[in-house]
Coordinates of C-alpha atoms in Angstrom, one line a residue:
M298 CA 24.8 13.5 11.5
T299 CA 22.7 15.7 13.8
A300 CA 22.4 14.4 17.3
V301 CA 18.9 13.8 18.7
R302 CA 18.5 14.8 22.3
R303 CA 16.1 12.7 24.4
G304 CA 14.3 14.0 27.4
R305 CA 15.2 12.6 30.8
G306 CA 13.7 9.1 31.1
A307 CA 12.8 8.9 27.4
T308 CA 13.4 5.5 25.9
S309 CA 13.3 4.2 22.3
A310 CA 11.6 1.1 21.2
P311 CA 13.8 -2.0 20.7
P312 CA 14.6 -2.5 17.0
L313 CA 13.0 -5.9 16.8
Q314 CA 9.8 -4.4 18.3
V315 CA 9.8 -1.6 15.7
V316 CA 10.2 -4.2 12.9
A317 CA 7.5 -6.4 14.3
T318 CA 5.1 -3.5 14.6
A319 CA 5.8 -2.4 11.0
A320 CA 5.4 -5.9 9.7
A321 CA 2.0 -6.3 11.5
F322 CA 0.9 -3.0 10.0
V323 CA 1.9 -4.1 6.5
L324 CA 0.1 -7.4 6.9
Q325 CA -3.0 -5.7 8.2
W326 CA -3.0 -3.3 5.2
A327 CA -2.5 -6.2 2.8
N328 CA -5.3 -8.2 4.3
G329 CA -7.6 -5.3 4.2
A330 CA -6.8 -4.6 0.6
E331 CA -7.4 -8.2 -0.4
G332 CA -10.8 -8.2 1.4
R333 CA -11.9 -5.1 -0.4
R334 CA -10.7 -6.5 -3.7
R335 CA -12.7 -9.7 -3.2
T336 CA -15.8 -7.8 -2.2
R337 CA -15.5 -5.6 -5.3
Q338 CA -15.4 -8.7 -7.5
V339 CA -18.7 -10.0 -5.9
L340 CA -20.5 -6.7 -6.2
G341 CA -19.3 -6.3 -9.8
R342 CA -21.6 -9.1 -10.8
F343 CA -24.6 -7.2 -9.6
E344 CA -23.8 -4.2 -11.8
R345 CA -25.0 -6.2 -14.8
S346 CA -28.4 -6.5 -13.2
G347 CA -29.1 -2.8 -12.5
W348 CA -27.0 -2.2 -9.3
R349 CA -24.7 0.8 -8.9
V350 CA -21.6 0.2 -6.8
T351 CA -19.0 2.8 -5.7
H352 CA -15.9 2.1 -3.6
G353 CA -13.9 4.1 -1.1
V354 CA -16.6 6.7 -0.5
A355 CA -15.7 9.7 1.6
L356 CA -18.6 10.9 3.8
P357 CA -19.2 14.3 5.5
G358 CA -17.3 14.4 8.7
G359 CA -14.3 12.5 7.4
A360 CA -15.5 8.9 7.6
T361 CA -14.9 6.6 4.6
V362 CA -16.9 3.5 3.7
D363 CA -15.4 0.7 1.7
H364 CA -18.4 0.1 -0.6
L365 CA -21.8 1.7 -1.3
A366 CA -24.2 -0.4 -3.3
V367 CA -27.7 0.6 -4.5
G368 CA -30.0 -1.7 -6.3
P369 CA -33.5 -3.2 -6.4
C370 CA -33.0 -4.7 -2.9
G371 CA -32.1 -1.3 -1.3
V372 CA -29.1 0.6 -0.2
Y373 CA -26.1 -1.1 1.4
V374 CA -23.1 0.3 3.2
L375 CA -20.4 -2.4 3.3
D376 CA -17.1 -2.7 5.1
S377 CA -14.7 -5.5 4.1
R378 CA -12.6 -7.2 6.7
A379 CA -10.0 -10.0 6.3
W380 CA -9.2 -10.5 10.0
P381 CA -6.2 -12.8 10.9
G382 CA -8.2 -15.5 12.7
A383 CA -11.5 -17.2 13.1
V384 CA -14.5 -14.9 13.6
T385 CA -17.4 -15.2 16.0
V386 CA -20.1 -12.6 16.6
D387 CA -22.1 -11.7 19.7
H388 CA -23.6 -8.7 21.3
K389 CA -20.1 -7.1 21.7
G390 CA -19.3 -7.4 18.0
A391 CA -16.9 -9.6 16.1
T392 CA -14.3 -11.5 18.1
I393 CA -11.2 -12.6 16.2
T394 CA -9.3 -15.6 17.5
P395 CA -5.9 -16.2 15.9
S396 CA -5.2 -19.8 14.8
G397 CA -3.3 -21.6 17.6
A398 CA -3.5 -18.7 19.9
P399 CA -6.9 -18.6 21.7
W400 CA -5.4 -16.4 24.5
A401 CA -4.8 -13.7 21.9
A402 CA -8.5 -13.3 21.0
W403 CA -9.7 -9.7 20.6
T404 CA -13.0 -7.9 19.8
A405 CA -13.4 -5.4 17.0
R406 CA -16.0 -3.1 18.6
G407 CA -15.7 -0.1 16.2
H408 CA -18.2 -1.3 13.7
H409 CA -21.0 -1.0 16.3
R410 CA -20.3 2.7 16.6
S411 CA -19.2 3.7 13.1
L412 CA -21.0 1.6 10.5
P413 CA -24.7 2.2 11.5
A414 CA -23.9 5.9 11.8
A415 CA -22.3 5.9 8.4
A416 CA -25.4 4.2 7.0
G417 CA -27.5 6.9 8.4
V418 CA -25.3 9.6 6.8
V419 CA -25.6 7.8 3.5
A420 CA -29.4 7.5 3.8
R421 CA -29.8 11.2 4.6
G422 CA -27.4 12.3 1.9
L423 CA -29.2 10.3 -0.8
A424 CA -32.5 11.7 0.3
A425 CA -31.3 15.3 0.3
A426 CA -29.7 14.9 -3.1
T427 CA -32.7 13.3 -4.8
G428 CA -35.5 15.2 -2.9
T429 CA -37.0 12.0 -1.7
R430 CA -37.7 10.7 1.7
P431 CA -34.8 8.9 3.5
R432 CA -34.6 5.2 2.8
A433 CA -32.8 3.1 5.4
A434 CA -29.3 2.0 4.4
R435 CA -28.2 -1.4 5.7
A436 CA -24.8 -1.7 7.4
V437 CA -22.9 -4.8 6.4
V438 CA -19.4 -6.1 7.3
V439 CA -18.2 -8.6 4.7
V440 CA -15.9 -11.1 6.5
W441 CA -13.1 -12.7 4.4
S442 CA -11.9 -14.9 7.3
P443 CA -13.0 -18.2 8.8
F444 CA -16.6 -17.4 9.9
P445 CA -18.4 -20.7 10.9
D446 CA -21.8 -19.0 11.5
G447 CA -21.7 -17.4 8.0
I448 CA -24.1 -14.6 9.0
A449 CA -24.9 -12.8 12.2
E450 CA -26.6 -9.6 13.4
S451 CA -25.2 -7.5 16.1
G452 CA -25.5 -3.8 17.1
G453 CA -27.3 -2.8 13.9
V454 CA -24.7 -4.5 11.7
T455 CA -25.1 -7.6 9.5
Y456 CA -21.9 -9.7 9.4
I457 CA -21.8 -11.9 6.3
A458 CA -19.2 -14.4 5.2
G459 CA -17.7 -13.2 1.9
E460 CA -18.5 -16.4 0.0
R461 CA -22.1 -16.0 1.0
L462 CA -22.5 -12.3 0.0
A463 CA -23.8 -12.9 -3.5
A464 CA -26.4 -15.4 -2.5
W465 CA -27.5 -13.3 0.5
L466 CA -27.9 -10.1 -1.6
S467 CA -29.9 -12.1 -4.2
E468 CA -32.3 -13.3 -1.5
Q469 CA -33.1 -9.9 -0.1
P470 CA -36.7 -8.6 -0.9
R471 CA -37.0 -6.0 -3.6
R472 CA -37.6 -2.6 -2.1
L473 CA -37.0 -0.2 -5.0
D474 CA -38.5 -0.1 -8.5
H475 CA -36.6 0.9 -11.6
D476 CA -37.3 4.6 -11.3
Q477 CA -36.3 4.8 -7.6
V478 CA -33.0 3.0 -8.3
A479 CA -32.3 5.4 -11.2
A480 CA -33.0 8.4 -9.0
L481 CA -30.7 7.2 -6.3
T482 CA -27.9 6.1 -8.6
G483 CA -28.0 9.3 -10.6
A484 CA -27.9 12.5 -8.7
G485 CA -27.8 10.7 -5.4
L486 CA -24.5 8.9 -5.6
R487 CA -22.8 12.0 -7.0
A488 CA -23.4 13.5 -3.5
F489 CA -20.5 11.4 -2.2
V490 CA -16.9 11.9 -3.3
P491 CA -14.6 8.9 -3.7
D492 CA -11.7 8.9 -1.4
Q493 CA -8.6 9.1 -3.6
R494 CA -6.6 7.1 -1.1
A495 CA -9.1 4.2 -1.0
V496 CA -9.9 3.6 -4.7
G497 CA -7.9 2.7 -7.7
T498 CA -8.1 3.3 -11.4
A499 CA -10.8 0.7 -12.0
D500 CA -13.0 2.2 -9.3
H501 CA -12.8 5.7 -10.9
A502 CA -13.9 4.2 -14.2
S503 CA -16.9 2.7 -12.5
L504 CA -17.8 6.0 -10.9
R505 CA -17.7 7.8 -14.3
S506 CA -19.9 5.2 -16.1

């Protein structure tokens, strides 16, 4: 076995810490995948009524959005989250409080910076691809965690409890007619490439249809 030299003062993480970190990463990944799956199920119902939904969309600049939905009620850029704890939303963003551990609460601030910007990229990309004027894309975080408020707005982002997503989308005013939806869901959505790491076989089938 080749010996590994360590620099003076270098230390290695204790084995239990390494295992705990790896376990936390796997749990976070599994929770995220489950959140995305549940959102896909909800959005799939809307495809029967003229919506077009794509998943794991890679944007220029390297960002990826979990879901992009276009329909009579407009354009929506959605991120799915199944945080390990109860969720509250204020001006700082979403704060997650683990069950039985209020001292371990933390705030997920990244959506304030990234999701509205991603929605802007989507709006401009669709406009350029279809030769139409930009239409605002709404930034949404779908929360598959205990979320007593059910819906909240903060930093240009709408936070919506997953179990309320279908009803909320159905209640939105119609902004696009049939021809506009067709234009955006034809040439427009082909402007964005699905991220192979973020979508599965079923998602690719949806993109080809």
